Tab-separated table of C-alpha atoms and ligand atoms in Angstrom:
chain	number	residue	atom	x	y	z
A	1	MET	CA	78.462	86.260	78.818
A	2	SER	CA	81.472	87.386	77.200
A	3	TYR	CA	85.149	85.756	78.947
A	4	MET	CA	86.018	89.089	81.078
A	5	LYS	CA	89.447	89.309	80.334
A	6	ARG	CA	92.187	90.128	84.060
A	7	ILE	CA	94.308	92.451	83.437
A	8	TYR	CA	97.704	93.028	85.576
A	9	ILE	CA	99.684	95.676	86.399
A	10	LYS	CA	102.769	97.074	87.847
A	11	THR	CA	103.657	99.842	88.601
A	12	TRP	CA	107.228	101.621	89.592
A	13	GLY	CA	107.998	105.354	90.578
A	14	CYS	CA	106.542	108.201	90.781
A	15	GLN	CA	103.078	109.579	91.936
A	16	MET	CA	102.343	110.724	89.127
A	17	ASN	CA	103.201	106.670	87.653
A	18	GLU	CA	100.817	105.714	90.293
A	19	TYR	CA	98.155	107.912	88.989
A	20	ASP	CA	98.973	106.941	85.608
A	21	SER	CA	98.397	103.259	86.815
A	22	SER	CA	94.967	104.089	88.122
A	23	LYS	CA	93.940	105.603	85.384
A	24	ILE	CA	94.562	102.679	82.657
A	25	ALA	CA	92.576	100.472	85.382
A	26	ASP	CA	89.991	102.317	84.713
A	27	ILE	CA	90.138	102.906	81.242
A	28	LEU	CA	90.722	99.040	80.880
A	29	ILE	CA	87.581	98.332	83.719
A	30	LYS	CA	84.568	100.699	83.079
A	31	ASN	CA	85.123	101.141	79.446
A	32	HIS	CA	85.897	97.985	78.449
A	33	ASN	CA	85.134	95.377	80.315
A	34	TYR	CA	88.698	94.168	82.108
A	35	ILE	CA	88.681	93.080	85.364
A	36	LEU	CA	92.355	94.119	87.753
A	37	THR	CA	93.495	91.093	88.928
A	38	ASP	CA	96.518	90.912	91.988
A	39	ASP	CA	96.934	87.372	90.955
A	40	VAL	CA	99.727	88.482	88.502
A	41	LYS	CA	99.466	83.561	87.215
A	42	LYS	CA	95.562	84.425	86.491
A	43	ALA	CA	96.255	87.391	84.099
A	44	ASP	CA	95.531	87.847	80.351
A	45	VAL	CA	96.970	90.853	80.111
A	46	LEU	CA	99.918	91.972	82.296
A	47	ILE	CA	100.462	95.571	82.085
A	48	LEU	CA	104.662	96.906	83.491
A	49	ASN	CA	104.236	101.385	83.741
A	50	THR	CA	108.117	102.263	83.901
A	51	CYS	CA	110.123	104.702	86.199
A	52	SER	CA	113.781	105.834	84.982
A	53	ILE	CA	113.923	108.746	86.939
A	54	ARG	CA	116.991	107.072	89.492
A	55	GLU	CA	118.964	103.831	89.800
A	56	LYS	CA	118.970	100.436	87.070
A	57	ALA	CA	115.518	101.270	85.117
A	58	GLN	CA	116.391	99.513	82.593
A	59	GLU	CA	118.446	96.447	83.591
A	60	LYS	CA	115.327	96.553	86.493
A	61	VAL	CA	112.717	96.361	83.129
A	62	PHE	CA	114.373	92.986	81.492
A	63	HIS	CA	115.176	90.984	85.062
A	64	GLN	CA	111.070	91.586	85.025
A	65	LEU	CA	110.054	90.523	81.688
A	66	GLY	CA	112.484	87.631	82.561
A	67	ARG	CA	110.412	86.645	85.638
A	68	TRP	CA	107.005	86.642	83.137
A	69	ARG	CA	108.874	85.489	80.107
A	70	THR	CA	107.995	81.397	81.250
A	71	LEU	CA	104.039	82.210	82.013
A	72	LYS	CA	104.495	84.188	78.058
A	73	GLU	CA	105.599	80.114	77.628
A	74	ASN	CA	103.236	78.669	79.263
A	75	ASN	CA	100.648	80.471	77.945
A	76	PRO	CA	100.503	81.856	74.676
A	77	ASP	CA	98.065	84.052	73.944
A	78	LEU	CA	99.272	86.000	77.454
A	79	ILE	CA	99.729	88.981	77.082
A	80	ILE	CA	102.789	91.900	78.010
A	81	GLY	CA	103.060	95.191	77.624
A	82	VAL	CA	105.845	97.737	78.407
A	83	GLY	CA	104.040	101.155	79.673
A	84	GLY	CA	105.507	104.098	81.404
A	85	CYS	CA	109.399	106.050	80.940
A	86	VAL	CA	111.721	103.677	80.528
A	87	ALA	CA	109.305	102.495	77.333
A	88	SER	CA	109.116	106.181	76.192
A	89	GLN	CA	113.147	106.340	76.443
A	90	GLU	CA	113.517	102.478	74.546
A	91	GLY	CA	110.812	101.501	72.303
A	92	HIS	CA	111.711	99.577	69.802
A	93	GLN	CA	115.178	98.190	71.625
A	94	ILE	CA	112.639	96.561	73.870
A	95	LEU	CA	111.036	94.547	71.717
A	96	GLN	CA	114.705	94.041	70.239
A	97	ARG	CA	115.759	92.377	73.393
A	98	ALA	CA	112.948	90.788	74.588
A	99	LYS	CA	110.399	89.218	71.692
A	100	TYR	CA	107.855	89.000	73.617
A	101	VAL	CA	107.056	91.777	75.087
A	102	ASP	CA	103.880	92.808	72.841
A	103	ILE	CA	102.538	95.821	73.590
A	104	ILE	CA	105.000	99.139	74.247
A	105	PHE	CA	103.261	102.053	74.987
A	106	GLY	CA	104.590	105.781	76.889
A	107	PRO	CA	103.053	108.081	79.520
A	108	GLN	CA	100.922	110.563	76.934
A	109	THR	CA	98.987	107.351	74.848
A	110	PHE	CA	98.589	104.538	77.812
A	111	HIS	CA	94.342	105.816	77.064
A	112	ARG	CA	95.189	103.085	73.753
A	113	LEU	CA	96.306	101.238	75.326
A	114	PRO	CA	92.053	98.796	74.622
A	115	HIS	CA	92.785	98.850	71.149
A	116	MET	CA	97.297	97.904	71.180
A	117	ILE	CA	95.903	94.992	72.672
A	118	ASP	CA	92.953	94.004	70.649
A	119	GLN	CA	95.441	94.711	67.530
A	120	VAL	CA	97.746	91.788	68.754
A	121	TYR	CA	94.727	89.623	69.670
A	122	GLN	CA	93.426	90.475	65.993
A	123	ASN	CA	97.031	91.437	64.628
A	124	LYS	CA	99.262	88.958	66.177
A	125	ASN	CA	101.814	91.792	66.089
A	126	SER	CA	103.567	93.478	68.094
A	127	VAL	CA	102.387	96.831	68.919
A	128	ILE	CA	104.327	100.396	69.558
A	129	ASP	CA	103.240	104.141	70.596
A	130	ILE	CA	105.719	106.458	72.177
A	131	SER	CA	104.312	109.600	69.955
A	132	PHE	CA	103.175	112.564	72.612
A	133	PRO	CA	99.843	113.891	71.575
A	134	LYS	CA	98.458	116.716	73.306
A	135	VAL	CA	97.231	115.345	76.758
A	136	GLU	CA	94.150	113.669	74.483
A	137	LYS	CA	94.195	110.916	77.183
A	138	PHE	CA	92.337	112.430	79.641
A	139	ASP	CA	89.720	112.490	77.054
A	140	PHE	CA	89.102	109.094	77.236
A	141	VAL	CA	89.613	108.618	81.406
A	142	PRO	CA	85.932	107.715	81.901
A	143	GLU	CA	84.928	110.302	84.816
A	144	PRO	CA	86.732	110.014	87.360
A	145	HIS	CA	85.867	107.658	91.451
A	146	SER	CA	87.183	107.796	94.524
A	147	ILE	CA	86.718	106.048	98.391
A	148	SER	CA	88.574	108.048	99.946
A	149	PRO	CA	89.062	111.302	100.616
A	150	THR	CA	92.081	112.245	98.993
A	151	SER	CA	92.484	112.137	94.984
A	152	TYR	CA	95.309	112.857	93.102
A	153	VAL	CA	94.265	115.166	90.449
A	154	SER	CA	96.614	115.518	87.248
A	155	ILE	CA	96.868	119.532	85.842
A	156	MET	CA	99.699	119.452	83.654
A	157	GLU	CA	102.132	117.079	82.439
A	158	GLY	CA	105.426	117.422	81.011
A	159	CYS	CA	108.504	119.203	81.533
A	160	ASN	CA	110.456	121.763	79.380
A	161	LYS	CA	112.818	122.803	82.195
A	162	TYR	CA	115.505	120.500	81.249
A	163	CYS	CA	117.652	119.580	84.812
A	164	THR	CA	121.104	118.463	83.110
A	165	TYR	CA	120.415	115.021	85.118
A	166	CYS	CA	116.909	114.698	84.144
A	167	VAL	CA	115.161	112.371	81.753
A	168	VAL	CA	111.372	113.456	82.274
A	169	PRO	CA	111.675	116.112	79.756
A	170	TYR	CA	112.602	113.368	77.233
A	171	THR	CA	110.743	111.015	78.126
A	172	ARG	CA	106.659	112.604	79.301
A	173	GLY	CA	107.382	114.660	76.671
A	174	GLU	CA	107.089	119.044	77.133
A	175	GLU	CA	104.485	121.003	78.941
A	176	VAL	CA	101.110	120.646	78.408
A	177	SER	CA	98.555	121.384	81.150
A	178	ARG	CA	94.721	120.251	80.667
A	179	PRO	CA	92.745	122.697	80.695
A	180	CYS	CA	91.589	124.128	83.733
A	181	ASP	CA	87.204	123.618	83.261
A	182	ASP	CA	88.308	119.958	82.632
A	183	ILE	CA	89.901	119.912	86.264
A	184	LEU	CA	87.564	122.528	87.854
A	185	TYR	CA	84.684	119.384	86.499
A	186	GLU	CA	86.859	116.213	87.532
A	187	ILE	CA	87.341	118.051	91.231
A	188	ALA	CA	84.094	119.094	91.560
A	189	GLN	CA	82.783	115.537	90.103
A	190	LEU	CA	85.297	114.096	93.072
A	191	ALA	CA	83.632	116.730	96.221
A	192	GLU	CA	80.659	115.297	95.318
A	193	GLN	CA	81.578	111.294	95.383
A	194	GLY	CA	83.055	113.354	99.553
A	195	VAL	CA	86.153	114.238	97.918
A	196	ARG	CA	87.309	117.096	101.310
A	197	GLU	CA	91.528	117.039	100.163
A	198	VAL	CA	93.010	117.132	96.563
A	199	ASN	CA	96.691	116.714	95.372
A	200	LEU	CA	97.267	119.223	92.443
A	201	LEU	CA	99.424	117.239	90.200
A	202	GLY	CA	102.060	118.073	87.785
A	203	GLN	CA	106.243	117.762	86.693
A	204	ASN	CA	105.996	121.730	88.040
A	205	VAL	CA	102.574	122.441	88.738
A	206	ASN	CA	103.396	126.293	88.956
A	207	ALA	CA	104.490	126.734	85.694
A	208	TYR	CA	99.930	125.604	85.007
A	209	ARG	CA	98.968	127.858	82.278
A	210	GLY	CA	95.223	126.853	80.953
A	211	LEU	CA	92.539	127.596	78.662
A	212	THR	CA	89.327	128.895	80.325
A	213	PHE	CA	86.562	127.261	78.030
A	214	ASP	CA	86.069	131.484	76.871
A	215	GLY	CA	90.191	131.048	75.134
A	216	LYS	CA	91.860	132.530	78.417
A	217	ILE	CA	95.031	132.119	79.764
A	218	CYS	CA	93.812	130.435	83.911
A	219	LYS	CA	96.980	131.195	85.513
A	220	PHE	CA	98.738	128.616	88.239
A	221	ALA	CA	97.484	131.362	91.516
A	222	GLU	CA	94.360	132.033	90.208
A	223	LEU	CA	93.531	127.310	89.318
A	224	LEU	CA	94.498	127.707	93.407
A	225	ARG	CA	91.868	129.940	93.768
A	226	LEU	CA	89.204	128.293	91.579
A	227	VAL	CA	89.214	124.757	93.421
A	228	ALA	CA	89.344	125.946	96.324
A	229	ALA	CA	85.748	127.960	95.988
A	230	ILE	CA	84.982	124.208	94.818
A	231	ASP	CA	81.907	122.813	97.588
A	232	GLY	CA	82.916	120.447	100.257
A	233	ILE	CA	87.455	120.907	98.766
A	234	ASP	CA	88.616	121.807	102.712
A	235	ARG	CA	92.244	121.016	101.307
A	236	ILE	CA	94.571	121.879	98.769
A	237	ARG	CA	97.740	120.958	98.317
A	238	PHE	CA	100.435	120.102	95.453
A	239	THR	CA	103.768	117.735	93.477
A	240	THR	CA	105.795	119.133	92.374
A	241	SER	CA	106.663	123.107	91.503
A	242	HIS	CA	109.916	124.395	90.469
A	243	PRO	CA	111.975	127.621	92.160
A	244	ILE	CA	111.863	128.851	88.708
A	245	GLU	CA	108.492	129.729	88.867
A	246	PHE	CA	107.217	130.107	92.124
A	247	THR	CA	106.146	134.114	92.109
A	248	ASP	CA	104.222	136.696	94.510
A	249	ASP	CA	100.799	135.410	92.895
A	250	ILE	CA	101.360	131.589	93.775
A	251	ILE	CA	101.946	133.089	96.681
A	252	ASP	CA	99.709	135.648	97.684
A	253	VAL	CA	97.648	132.755	97.763
A	254	TYR	CA	98.454	131.250	100.697
A	255	THR	CA	97.577	134.901	102.229
A	256	ASP	CA	93.634	134.274	101.344
A	257	THR	CA	93.071	131.308	101.154
A	258	PRO	CA	93.211	129.547	104.121
A	259	GLU	CA	92.145	125.412	102.228
A	260	LEU	CA	96.449	126.341	100.814
A	261	VAL	CA	97.767	123.352	102.975
A	262	SER	CA	100.716	125.259	104.456
A	263	PHE	CA	103.447	123.014	104.143
A	264	LEU	CA	105.247	122.888	100.755
A	265	HIS	CA	107.545	120.672	98.649
A	266	LEU	CA	110.021	122.978	96.738
A	267	PRO	CA	113.062	121.031	95.505
A	268	VAL	CA	115.816	122.990	95.529
A	269	GLN	CA	118.178	120.074	95.090
A	270	SER	CA	121.157	121.714	95.966
A	271	GLY	CA	123.414	123.835	98.705
A	272	SER	CA	126.160	125.875	95.745
A	273	ASN	CA	125.481	127.744	93.739
A	274	ARG	CA	127.560	126.036	91.775
A	275	ILE	CA	125.848	122.773	91.629
A	276	LEU	CA	123.007	124.645	90.403
A	277	LYS	CA	124.436	126.662	87.816
A	278	LEU	CA	126.003	122.515	86.240
A	279	MET	CA	122.279	121.331	87.345
A	280	ASN	CA	120.909	123.913	84.899
A	281	ARG	CA	118.364	124.482	87.436
A	282	PRO	CA	118.232	128.238	87.331
A	283	TYR	CA	118.607	130.417	90.473
A	284	THR	CA	120.630	130.906	93.622
A	285	ILE	CA	120.168	130.142	96.871
A	286	LEU	CA	119.392	133.450	97.766
A	287	ASP	CA	116.637	133.455	94.940
A	288	TYR	CA	115.245	130.583	97.244
A	289	LYS	CA	115.699	131.489	100.760
A	290	LYS	CA	114.249	135.107	99.474
A	291	ILE	CA	111.361	132.742	98.486
A	292	VAL	CA	111.468	131.000	101.506
A	293	ASP	CA	110.756	134.493	102.806
A	294	LYS	CA	107.814	135.156	101.735
A	295	LEU	CA	106.309	132.558	102.225
A	296	LYS	CA	107.342	132.895	105.577
A	297	LEU	CA	105.578	135.963	105.929
A	298	ALA	CA	102.259	135.301	104.215
A	299	ARG	CA	101.831	132.454	105.996
A	300	PRO	CA	104.524	132.008	109.190
A	301	ASP	CA	103.493	128.101	110.391
A	302	ILE	CA	104.524	127.468	106.777
A	303	GLN	CA	106.742	123.692	106.181
A	304	ILE	CA	108.711	123.298	103.470
A	305	SER	CA	110.392	119.991	102.047
A	306	SER	CA	112.436	119.083	99.719
A	307	ASP	CA	114.003	116.803	97.141
A	308	PHE	CA	118.631	116.900	97.341
A	309	ILE	CA	120.859	115.053	95.104
A	310	ILE	CA	123.845	113.898	96.288
A	311	GLY	CA	127.115	113.438	94.370
A	312	PHE	CA	126.719	115.441	91.610
A	313	PRO	CA	129.312	115.437	89.321
A	314	SER	CA	132.636	116.971	90.652
A	315	GLU	CA	129.946	118.018	93.850
A	316	SER	CA	132.789	118.305	95.727
A	317	GLN	CA	132.962	118.844	99.548
A	318	ASP	CA	132.685	122.650	100.057
A	319	ASP	CA	128.549	121.895	97.644
A	320	PHE	CA	127.714	119.448	99.838
A	321	ASP	CA	128.175	121.467	103.326
A	322	LEU	CA	126.433	124.323	101.640
A	323	THR	CA	123.808	121.990	101.111
A	324	VAL	CA	123.823	120.923	105.247
A	325	GLN	CA	124.021	124.457	105.788
A	326	LEU	CA	120.942	125.398	103.764
A	327	ILE	CA	119.587	122.260	104.944
A	328	THR	CA	119.368	124.253	108.906
A	329	ASP	CA	119.226	127.854	107.304
A	330	VAL	CA	115.688	126.526	105.665
A	331	ASN	CA	114.885	124.491	108.773
A	332	PHE	CA	113.478	121.355	106.004
A	333	ASP	CA	111.003	119.302	107.147
A	334	MET	CA	110.512	115.649	105.921
A	335	SER	CA	112.257	115.812	102.557
A	336	PHE	CA	113.648	113.216	100.174
A	337	SER	CA	117.474	112.940	98.623
A	338	PHE	CA	119.119	110.754	96.385
A	339	ILE	CA	122.515	109.531	95.106
A	340	TYR	CA	123.187	111.022	91.486
A	341	SER	CA	122.484	109.161	88.472
A	342	PRO	CA	123.708	108.547	85.408
A	343	ARG	CA	120.742	108.882	83.220
A	344	PRO	CA	121.309	107.770	79.661
A	345	GLY	CA	121.442	110.847	77.377
A	346	THR	CA	121.742	113.667	80.054
A	347	PRO	CA	123.997	116.225	79.815
A	348	ALA	CA	125.111	116.095	83.382
A	349	ALA	CA	125.810	111.709	82.769
A	350	TYR	CA	129.486	112.934	80.384
A	351	LEU	CA	130.162	115.137	83.379
A	352	TYR	CA	134.181	114.331	85.163
A	353	ASP	CA	133.438	112.678	88.610
A	354	ASN	CA	135.233	112.127	90.395
A	355	THR	CA	133.631	111.642	94.121
A	356	SER	CA	133.601	107.697	95.123
A	357	GLN	CA	130.029	105.944	95.594
A	358	GLU	CA	131.294	105.254	98.770
A	359	GLU	CA	132.321	109.225	99.498
A	360	LYS	CA	128.658	109.654	97.935
A	361	LYS	CA	126.888	107.185	100.211
A	362	GLN	CA	128.667	108.711	103.875
A	363	ARG	CA	127.230	112.226	102.225
A	364	LEU	CA	123.964	110.475	101.115
A	365	TYR	CA	123.913	109.623	104.534
A	366	THR	CA	124.736	112.800	106.503
A	367	VAL	CA	122.227	114.334	104.561
A	368	GLN	CA	119.018	111.821	105.425
A	369	GLU	CA	120.566	111.917	108.805
A	370	HIS	CA	120.297	115.710	109.017
A	371	ILE	CA	116.832	115.678	108.016
A	372	ASN	CA	114.896	112.778	109.739
A	373	LYS	CA	115.867	114.973	113.388
A	374	GLN	CA	114.833	117.538	111.838
A	375	SER	CA	111.773	116.280	110.708
A	376	MET	CA	112.190	114.368	114.475
A	377	GLU	CA	111.671	118.305	116.240
A	378	TRP	CA	108.996	119.623	114.059
A	379	SER	CA	106.788	116.295	115.167
A	380	LYS	CA	107.562	116.967	119.058
A	381	SER	CA	107.084	120.604	118.206
A	382	MET	CA	103.807	119.059	118.068
A	383	ILE	CA	103.000	117.806	121.134
A	384	GLY	CA	99.993	119.505	123.258
A	385	SER	CA	97.859	120.849	119.650
A	386	ILE	CA	95.262	120.430	118.915
A	387	GLN	CA	95.892	119.111	114.565
A	388	LYS	CA	92.881	119.860	111.643
A	389	VAL	CA	92.716	115.626	110.686
A	390	LEU	CA	91.416	114.418	107.821
A	391	VAL	CA	90.624	111.075	109.005
A	392	GLU	CA	91.370	108.690	106.091
A	393	GLY	CA	90.420	105.486	107.489
A	394	ILE	CA	91.665	102.415	109.923
A	395	SER	CA	95.283	102.703	111.428
A	396	LYS	CA	97.786	99.962	109.594
A	397	LYS	CA	99.521	99.593	113.690
A	398	ASN	CA	95.986	99.016	115.333
A	399	ILE	CA	92.238	98.243	113.424
A	400	MET	CA	90.746	99.361	116.974
A	401	ASN	CA	91.942	102.843	115.806
A	402	LEU	CA	91.432	105.052	112.796
A	403	ARG	CA	94.254	106.936	110.795
A	404	GLY	CA	94.568	110.320	109.346
A	405	ARG	CA	96.839	113.593	108.529
A	406	THR	CA	97.340	116.847	109.373
A	407	GLU	CA	98.065	119.995	107.504
A	408	ASN	CA	101.917	118.670	107.479
A	409	ASN	CA	101.032	116.110	106.077
A	410	ARG	CA	101.988	114.111	109.097
A	411	VAL	CA	100.090	110.238	110.055
A	412	VAL	CA	97.958	110.640	113.504
A	413	ASP	CA	96.351	107.593	114.694
A	414	PHE	CA	93.856	108.135	117.445
A	415	GLU	CA	90.911	105.676	119.111
A	416	GLY	CA	87.645	106.951	116.912
A	417	LEU	CA	85.049	105.747	115.386
A	418	PRO	CA	84.085	104.503	112.103
A	419	TYR	CA	81.255	107.376	111.244
A	420	MET	CA	84.034	110.071	111.384
A	421	ILE	CA	86.157	108.437	108.481
A	422	GLY	CA	86.138	110.861	105.698
A	423	GLN	CA	85.681	113.761	108.625
A	424	PHE	CA	88.143	116.662	109.949
A	425	ILE	CA	87.471	115.716	113.975
A	426	ASP	CA	90.287	118.122	116.203
A	427	ILE	CA	92.965	115.913	117.387
A	428	LYS	CA	95.476	116.977	119.786
A	429	ILE	CA	98.844	115.351	119.553
A	430	ILE	CA	100.043	114.071	122.807
A	431	ASN	CA	103.091	111.849	120.938
A	432	ALA	CA	105.748	111.511	117.935
A	433	HIS	CA	106.534	108.998	117.029
A	434	PHE	CA	109.131	108.866	113.619
A	435	ASN	CA	107.390	107.864	111.568
A	436	SER	CA	103.490	110.019	113.237
A	437	LEU	CA	101.917	110.752	115.326
A	438	GLN	CA	99.956	109.760	118.442
A	439	GLY	CA	96.572	111.919	119.267
A	440	MET	CA	93.750	112.030	121.179
A	441	ILE	CA	89.659	113.662	120.106
A	442	GLU	CA	89.732	117.197	121.399
A	443	LYS	CA	87.122	117.797	119.897
A	444	ILE	CA	84.014	116.484	117.115
B	1	5AD	N1	119.896	111.061	89.906
B	1	5AD	C1	119.599	110.952	90.903
B	1	5AD	N2	118.578	111.617	91.215
B	1	5AD	C2	117.528	112.067	90.345
B	1	5AD	N3	116.217	113.337	90.087
B	1	5AD	C3	115.895	113.036	89.074
B	1	5AD	N4	116.760	112.760	88.249
B	1	5AD	C4	118.215	112.025	89.105
B	1	5AD	C5	119.144	111.901	88.607
B	1	5AD	N5	119.424	111.023	87.758
B	1	5AD	C6	115.216	113.456	91.529
B	1	5AD	C7	115.371	115.028	91.186
B	1	5AD	C8	114.047	115.327	91.024
B	1	5AD	C9	113.850	113.955	92.032
B	1	5AD	C10	112.305	113.409	91.939
B	1	5AD	O1	113.721	112.772	91.951
B	1	5AD	O2	115.786	114.843	93.234
B	1	5AD	O3	113.717	115.984	91.956
B	2	SF4	FE1	113.220	116.806	85.808
B	2	SF4	FE2	114.569	120.022	86.025
B	2	SF4	FE3	112.170	119.167	84.923
B	2	SF4	FE4	111.590	118.270	87.533
B	2	SF4	S1	112.442	120.737	86.384
B	2	SF4	S2	111.138	117.117	85.975
B	2	SF4	S3	113.908	117.785	87.940
B	2	SF4	S4	113.688	118.559	84.447
């Protein structure tokens, strides 16, 4: 029997990167006989799947590679690969600074990794491929498998929106939708394996325009209805959407498709029209609020979450106050907020910025406190209600308890029996903590 090579994968960043890493593992394990190891010292191949959306990503990469360098010095046959958005952006420069790196691949070329590894073994030379072939990678990903009742499914890749602060259009390329039937087939297979909830993934899922087998274009609203019609799929989430294409046909799906959750992540980024313009986010706060109003008409119980960038160049106290006001007005639930981080090569990195980092930190703190308070109020308002909970497994707090998720994405711990894992169970909420709820079985 030939020796099975061991691969160690380290992932940073967003859900998309986590998803990509799981597919890299699938390709290497199922199609190429590798095994995954979580012991970096025992690996034959080390992969770093990087993210460059915020923070000092480049430095972080070289710092990590520096640690791996010693391993390579002790074992010259060790292969080191760097993928993801930093690889896509820095390319050759990584090889120049860290000559011991063997492979550089991008978010759209991870399926070529097995071939690239073989090339390094044969030629003892480094290999680089950070091109943007049109979602060909999905043709190389093995049949999906899931041991969990929930699963991510990528439906589109890339972004054309070019928000002035963001690297994604440069690192992940233009928007490309996967063919509609490929997605439906994948979800049907997952449903057969017991998956009850899917989270449709993409940088701007509402820009989805996928080809059908008869050459027609399937839009996002249509895709949602088709996914909802798959036997076994009872809950649909999606991330992320852009307000600019959150059209009425998508809002209509909320009126007739109960599988679609009453919880939507719709990033607004700022409450100031002036800042939105500088960000190249082509909508106003009034436009955003109109979408929220329509959603509430379609689904009165809908909860909305958002991303916020705090301290964008030239953000004044007045601009910031408008963001805080918007958070109150929309009553946003759990949301993400980040201090603006200048990204090399993006237009906003050249804008004059006169706000001190201290002031930005203070603003971030204010926003986070405000959102946490609102989110806790939402949680408390659930006490006494009966929630449909999809049971995902054993509780992290108490191994005698089970853990699942409500439609509005809250973790619930409750006393139950192992056979309930993978099922929807009606749970009465009896207490609300900061990160989770406590419940008891109402009826089975
Ligand atoms: N600085 C801070 N936050 C950013 N995001 C994207 N780019 C930056 C940046 N340069 C945030 C946005 C986006 C989320 C995924 O990351 O809020 O919605
Ligand atoms: Fe980045 Fe804007 Fe595209 Fe989102 S929509 S990925 S923030 S460019």
